[in-house]
XYZ file of C-alpha atoms in Angstrom:
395
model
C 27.625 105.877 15.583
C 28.425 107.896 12.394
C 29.589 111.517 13.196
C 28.556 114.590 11.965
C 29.899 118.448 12.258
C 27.952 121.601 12.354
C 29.958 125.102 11.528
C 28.938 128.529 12.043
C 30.195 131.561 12.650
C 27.674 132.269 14.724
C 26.961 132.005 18.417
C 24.933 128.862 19.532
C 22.036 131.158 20.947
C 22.141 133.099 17.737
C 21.259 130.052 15.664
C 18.431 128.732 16.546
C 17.908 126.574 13.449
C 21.065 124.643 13.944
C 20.161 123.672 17.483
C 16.771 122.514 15.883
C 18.862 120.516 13.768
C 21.525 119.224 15.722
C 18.730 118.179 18.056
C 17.001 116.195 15.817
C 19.784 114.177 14.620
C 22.034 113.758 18.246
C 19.957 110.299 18.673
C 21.484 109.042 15.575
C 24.923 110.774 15.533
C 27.695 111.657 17.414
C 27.311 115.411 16.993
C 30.127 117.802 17.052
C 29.517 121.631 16.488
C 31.834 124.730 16.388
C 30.954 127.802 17.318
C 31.604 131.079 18.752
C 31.509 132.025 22.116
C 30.337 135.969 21.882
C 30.260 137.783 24.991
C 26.877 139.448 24.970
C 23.032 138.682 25.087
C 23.646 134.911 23.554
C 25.900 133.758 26.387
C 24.049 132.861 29.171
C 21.398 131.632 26.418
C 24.031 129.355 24.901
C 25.259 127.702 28.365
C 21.363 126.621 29.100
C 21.771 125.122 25.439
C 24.586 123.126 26.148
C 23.581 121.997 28.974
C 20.015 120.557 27.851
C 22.527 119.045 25.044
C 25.541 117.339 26.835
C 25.546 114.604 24.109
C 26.909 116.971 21.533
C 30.450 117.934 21.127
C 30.646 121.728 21.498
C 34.121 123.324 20.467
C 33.447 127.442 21.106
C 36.140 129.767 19.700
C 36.505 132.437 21.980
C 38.066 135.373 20.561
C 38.844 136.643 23.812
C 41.168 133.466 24.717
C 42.408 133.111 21.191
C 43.451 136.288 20.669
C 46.843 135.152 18.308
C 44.697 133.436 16.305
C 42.040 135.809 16.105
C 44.262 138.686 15.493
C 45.871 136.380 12.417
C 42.540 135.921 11.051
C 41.824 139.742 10.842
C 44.495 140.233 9.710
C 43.720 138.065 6.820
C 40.812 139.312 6.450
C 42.057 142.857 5.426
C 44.970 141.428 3.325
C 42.207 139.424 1.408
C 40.277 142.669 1.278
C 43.382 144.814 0.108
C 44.212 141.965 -2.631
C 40.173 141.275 -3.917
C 40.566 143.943 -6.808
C 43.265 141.267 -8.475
C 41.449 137.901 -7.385
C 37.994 138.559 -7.748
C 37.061 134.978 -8.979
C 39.547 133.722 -6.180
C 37.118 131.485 -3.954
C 39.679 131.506 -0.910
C 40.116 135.130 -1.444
C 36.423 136.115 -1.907
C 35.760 134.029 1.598
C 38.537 135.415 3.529
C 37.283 139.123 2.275
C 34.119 138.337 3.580
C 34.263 137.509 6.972
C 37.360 138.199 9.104
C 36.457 134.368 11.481
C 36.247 132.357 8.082
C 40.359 131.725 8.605
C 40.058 131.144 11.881
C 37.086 128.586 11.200
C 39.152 127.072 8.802
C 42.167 126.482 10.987
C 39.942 124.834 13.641
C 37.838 122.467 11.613
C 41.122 121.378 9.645
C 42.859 120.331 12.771
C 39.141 118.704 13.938
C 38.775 116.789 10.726
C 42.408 115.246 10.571
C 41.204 113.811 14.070
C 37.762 112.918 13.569
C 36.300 111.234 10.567
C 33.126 112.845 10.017
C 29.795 111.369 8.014
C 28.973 114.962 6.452
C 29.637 118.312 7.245
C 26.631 121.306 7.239
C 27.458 124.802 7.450
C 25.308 127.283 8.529
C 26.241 131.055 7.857
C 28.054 132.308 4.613
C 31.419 132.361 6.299
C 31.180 128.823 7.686
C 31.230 127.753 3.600
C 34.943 127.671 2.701
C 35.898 125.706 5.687
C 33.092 123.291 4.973
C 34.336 123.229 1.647
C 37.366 122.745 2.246
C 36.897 119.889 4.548
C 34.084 118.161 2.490
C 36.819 118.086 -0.391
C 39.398 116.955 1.877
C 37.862 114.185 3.772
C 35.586 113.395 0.662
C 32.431 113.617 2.622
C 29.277 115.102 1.691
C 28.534 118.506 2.160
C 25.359 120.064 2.912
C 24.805 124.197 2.987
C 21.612 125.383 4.724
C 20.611 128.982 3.277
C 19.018 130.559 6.644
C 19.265 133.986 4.730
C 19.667 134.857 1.024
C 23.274 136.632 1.861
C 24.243 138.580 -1.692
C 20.473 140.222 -0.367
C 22.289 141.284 3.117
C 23.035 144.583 3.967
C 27.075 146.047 2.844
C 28.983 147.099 5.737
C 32.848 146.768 4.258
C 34.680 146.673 1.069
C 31.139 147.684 -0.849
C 33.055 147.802 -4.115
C 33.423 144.330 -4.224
C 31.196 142.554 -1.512
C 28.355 142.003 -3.005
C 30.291 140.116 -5.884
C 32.437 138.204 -3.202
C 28.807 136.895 -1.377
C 28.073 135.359 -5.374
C 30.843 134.181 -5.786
C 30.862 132.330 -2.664
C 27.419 130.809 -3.196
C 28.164 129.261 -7.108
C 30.921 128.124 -5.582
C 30.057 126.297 -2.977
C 26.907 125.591 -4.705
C 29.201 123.642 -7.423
C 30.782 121.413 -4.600
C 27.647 120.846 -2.218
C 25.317 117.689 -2.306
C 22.829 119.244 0.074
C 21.077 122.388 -0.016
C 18.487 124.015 2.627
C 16.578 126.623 2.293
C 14.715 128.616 5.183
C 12.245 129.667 3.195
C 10.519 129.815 -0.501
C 11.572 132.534 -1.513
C 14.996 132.540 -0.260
C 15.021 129.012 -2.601
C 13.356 130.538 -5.514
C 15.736 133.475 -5.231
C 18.825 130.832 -5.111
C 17.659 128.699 -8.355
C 17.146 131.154 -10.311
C 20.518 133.158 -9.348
C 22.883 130.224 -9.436
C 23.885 126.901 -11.464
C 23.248 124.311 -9.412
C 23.564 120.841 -10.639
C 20.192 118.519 -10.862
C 21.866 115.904 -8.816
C 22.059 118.703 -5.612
C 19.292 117.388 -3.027
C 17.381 120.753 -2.619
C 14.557 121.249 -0.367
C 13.133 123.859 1.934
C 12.839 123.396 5.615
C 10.985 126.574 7.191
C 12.660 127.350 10.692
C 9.187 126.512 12.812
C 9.389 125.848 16.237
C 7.959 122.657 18.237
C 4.495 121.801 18.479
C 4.716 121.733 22.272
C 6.965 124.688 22.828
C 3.503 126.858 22.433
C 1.387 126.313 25.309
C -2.936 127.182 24.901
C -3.462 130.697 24.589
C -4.597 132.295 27.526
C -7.557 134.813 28.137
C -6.243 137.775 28.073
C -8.142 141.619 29.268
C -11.073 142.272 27.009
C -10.491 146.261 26.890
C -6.950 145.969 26.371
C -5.340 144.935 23.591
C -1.636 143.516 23.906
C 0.472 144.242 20.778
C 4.396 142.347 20.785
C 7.670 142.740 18.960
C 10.183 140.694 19.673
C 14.086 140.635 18.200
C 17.565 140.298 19.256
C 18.067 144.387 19.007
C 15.365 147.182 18.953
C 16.942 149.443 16.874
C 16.868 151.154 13.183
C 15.371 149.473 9.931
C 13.417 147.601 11.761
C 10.022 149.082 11.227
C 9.560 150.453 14.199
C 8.838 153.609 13.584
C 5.337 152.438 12.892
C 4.655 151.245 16.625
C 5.789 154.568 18.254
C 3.582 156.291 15.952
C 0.890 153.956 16.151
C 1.018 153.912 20.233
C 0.827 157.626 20.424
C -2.706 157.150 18.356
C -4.375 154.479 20.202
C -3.725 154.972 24.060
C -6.299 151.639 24.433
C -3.951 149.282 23.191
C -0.329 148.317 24.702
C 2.953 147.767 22.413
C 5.767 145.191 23.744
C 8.929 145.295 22.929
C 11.553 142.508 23.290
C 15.306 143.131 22.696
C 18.037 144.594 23.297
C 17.878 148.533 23.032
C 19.829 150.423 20.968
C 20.791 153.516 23.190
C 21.728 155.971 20.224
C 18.697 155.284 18.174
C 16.106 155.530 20.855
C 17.886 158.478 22.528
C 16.082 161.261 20.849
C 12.168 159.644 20.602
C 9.646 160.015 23.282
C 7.839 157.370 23.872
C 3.846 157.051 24.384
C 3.605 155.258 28.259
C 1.922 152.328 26.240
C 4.985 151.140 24.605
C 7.166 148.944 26.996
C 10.079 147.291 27.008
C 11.690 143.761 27.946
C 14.833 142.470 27.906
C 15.444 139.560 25.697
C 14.560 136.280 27.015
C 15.183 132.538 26.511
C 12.971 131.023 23.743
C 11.072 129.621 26.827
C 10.180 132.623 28.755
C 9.375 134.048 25.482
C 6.802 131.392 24.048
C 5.100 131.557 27.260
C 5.011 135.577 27.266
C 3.733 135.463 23.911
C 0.440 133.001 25.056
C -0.375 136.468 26.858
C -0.364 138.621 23.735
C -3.247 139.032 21.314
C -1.615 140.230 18.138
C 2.227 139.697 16.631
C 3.964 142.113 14.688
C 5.708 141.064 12.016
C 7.416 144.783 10.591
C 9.777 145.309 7.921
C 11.339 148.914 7.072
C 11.296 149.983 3.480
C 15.293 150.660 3.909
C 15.954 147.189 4.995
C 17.813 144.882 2.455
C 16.324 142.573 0.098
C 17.048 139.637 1.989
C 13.979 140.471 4.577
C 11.590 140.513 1.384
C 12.380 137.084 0.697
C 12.889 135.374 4.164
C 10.358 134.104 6.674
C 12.048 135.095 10.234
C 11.584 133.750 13.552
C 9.458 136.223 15.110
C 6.783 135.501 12.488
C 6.387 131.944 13.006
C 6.739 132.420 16.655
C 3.664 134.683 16.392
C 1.532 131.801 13.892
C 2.534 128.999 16.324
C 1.251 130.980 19.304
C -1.699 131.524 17.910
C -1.515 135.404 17.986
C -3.144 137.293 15.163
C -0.276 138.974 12.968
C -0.420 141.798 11.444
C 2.593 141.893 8.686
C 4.252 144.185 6.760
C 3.735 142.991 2.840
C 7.401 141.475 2.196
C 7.254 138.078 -0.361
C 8.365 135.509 1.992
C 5.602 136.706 4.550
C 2.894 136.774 1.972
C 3.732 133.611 0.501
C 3.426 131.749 3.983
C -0.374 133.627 4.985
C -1.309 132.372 1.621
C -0.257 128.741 1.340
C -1.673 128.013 5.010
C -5.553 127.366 5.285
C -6.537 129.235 8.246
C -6.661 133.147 9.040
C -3.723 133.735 10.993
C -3.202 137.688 9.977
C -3.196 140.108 7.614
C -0.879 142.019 5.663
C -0.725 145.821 6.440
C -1.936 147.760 3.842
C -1.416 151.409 4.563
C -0.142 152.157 8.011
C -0.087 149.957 11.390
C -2.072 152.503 12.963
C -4.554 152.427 10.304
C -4.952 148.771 10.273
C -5.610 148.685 14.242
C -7.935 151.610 13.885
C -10.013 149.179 11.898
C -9.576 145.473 13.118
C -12.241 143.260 14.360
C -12.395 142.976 17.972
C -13.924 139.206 17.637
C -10.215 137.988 16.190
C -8.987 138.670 19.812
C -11.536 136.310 22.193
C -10.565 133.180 23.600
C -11.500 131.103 21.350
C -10.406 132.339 17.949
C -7.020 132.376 19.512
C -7.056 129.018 20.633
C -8.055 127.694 17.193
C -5.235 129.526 15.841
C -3.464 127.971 17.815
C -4.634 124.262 16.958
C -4.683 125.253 13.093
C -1.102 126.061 13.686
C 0.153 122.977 14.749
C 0.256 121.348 11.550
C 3.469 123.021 10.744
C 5.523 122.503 13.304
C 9.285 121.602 14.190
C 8.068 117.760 14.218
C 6.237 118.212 10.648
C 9.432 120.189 9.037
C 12.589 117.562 10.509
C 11.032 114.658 8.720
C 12.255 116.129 5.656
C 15.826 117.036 7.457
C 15.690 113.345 8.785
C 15.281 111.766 5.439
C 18.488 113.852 4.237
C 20.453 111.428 6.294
């Protein structure tokens, strides 16, 4: 069989899309994906990953083994940044100023494809671009980039000067050599074409990260005098809107507010917390599909500090709450907008004033049985196995 190579500079369990994707193609290809191995919430997620895939090729860098190489690779990373002021159109420099594992990427998939002749190469993540690049060019293979997140729109952490400009720079480019581009959501796409050149003969299509059909189990009935509000995320923490549900939970002592992540000890140090707010510790995308059957209403919050990128973007936790057919209740960002009004079924609302005002207010009738259960049916027709036809006829 032909063989194909993922790249990302993210953790396996951190990427859901590319395991979605790498998934959908292993019956056709030999699939080979590097990764990193972080030492935190995603582990023990990624092992159960691997193992439910032992026909793909997993290579993990683990900075904690490689530590020469690693250190090397920083060290790049600040020369790159030190140098960026004189090289600002420098593609190598821009990518190597960007993200301190892009060298180390590099190194890795160069030695891979001098053994391995690969079919294509997709990179997922910003910093996983110049090493596909690099190897697309090399190899002469095609190259596809799959836009999870419009990046220039990303919060600045380092080198804000010059960041910002580096994250452009890095698209066009890679945007000039690519034959493939995905997009995670409209508006991230919209956002892209009109931004950047990118040649007509570029396959471009969108491919929104929903889940599978069967991964959502039928709603359950749930307690009529108690409504069950849920947040889920990697980290509960700051910009995240959540300042809304601990204000809202102090307000309306009827209603609980879940919350799935993991904490952030400084930010939550100082609030005090209504008793109806409570909190879990993530779980596996199994555990949490079949927590969120129990739930009657998603909440889909955005801060008005965050970056631009979560206007545009249609995140996990959103379709998570469609698919289960929860009713969501959404701040008004673009990308979230968009979606409630291309689909042909009520599946939320966008919040108008205040979260608290909006529950103050909702109709109780959304929340029986059976409305949730045909939300739940109405959602199906966008699932996983609706959205990897299109990914399928890429190849």
């Amino acid at each position: 069989m032909e063989q194909l190579l993922f790249i990302t500079t993210s953790s396996i369990a951190s990427n859901p899309r590319l395991v979605k994707e790498f998934e959908s193609l292993k019956s056709n290809y030999v699939c080979t994906v590097v990764c990193y191995k972080h030492h935190d919430w995603s582990l023990e997620l990624s092992e159960k990953i691997k193992s439910d895939n032992k026909e793909v090729n997993f290579i993990e860098i683990d900075r904690k083994q490689k530590f020469l190489s690693t250190i090397v690779s920083k060290i790049k990373h600040k020369v790159a940044i030190r140098i960026n002021p004189f090289y600002k159109n420098n593609y190598k420099v821009c990518a190597f100023a960007s993200n301190d594992k892009t060298a180390q990427l590099l190194n890795v998939v160069k030695q891979l494809s001098r053994d391995i002749e690969f079919k294509r190469i997709v990179a997922h993540n910003l910093g996983a671009f110049y090493p596909a690049v690099w190897v697309s060019k090399s190899q002469d293979i095609d190259l596809q980039l799959d836009i999870e997140d419009y990046h220039p729109g990303e919060s600045l952490y380092f080198n804000e000067k010059l960041e910002k400009t580096n994250r452009h720079r890095i698209m066009q480019y890679s945007f000039n050599e690519a034959n493939t581009i995905t997009y995670a959501s409209e508006g991230i796409a919209l956002e892209c074409k009109k931004k950047y050149s990118i040649s007509k003969d570029v396959y471009q299509l969108t491919i929104i990260n929903a889940f599978k059909r069967d991964d959502f189990i039928k709603p359950i009935a749930t307690e009529e005098n108690v409504l069950k509000t849920v947040w889920f995320s990697q980290y509960i923490g700051p910009n995240r809107g959540l300042e809304q549900v601990f204000s809202a939970a102090k307000a309306h002592s009827d209603i609980e507010f879940h919350l799935i992540g993991n904490v952030n000890k400084e930010y939550v140090k100082d609030i005090v917390f209504a008793k109806n707010v409570i909190f879990h510790e993530v779980m596996s995308q199994s555990d949490l599909h079949e927590f969120l059957r129990t739930m009657d209403i998603g909440l889909a919050l955005e801060s008005e500090k965050a970056d631009y990128n979560r206007n545009i973007c249609l995140t996990n936790k959103f379709l998570a709450y469609v698919q289960a057919g929860l009713y969501v209740l959404a701040t008004d960002t673009f990308g979230q907008r968009n979606f409630l009004e291309s689909i042909n079924f009520e599946a939320g609302k966008l919040i108008e004033s205040s979260l608290s005002n909006e529950l103050s207010k909702i109709d109780k009738n959304l929340f029986i049985h059976q409305a949730k259960i045909n939300r739940w049916n109405s959602a199906r027709q966008f699932s996983w196995e609706e959205e990897q036809t299109k990914l399928l006829e890429i190849f």
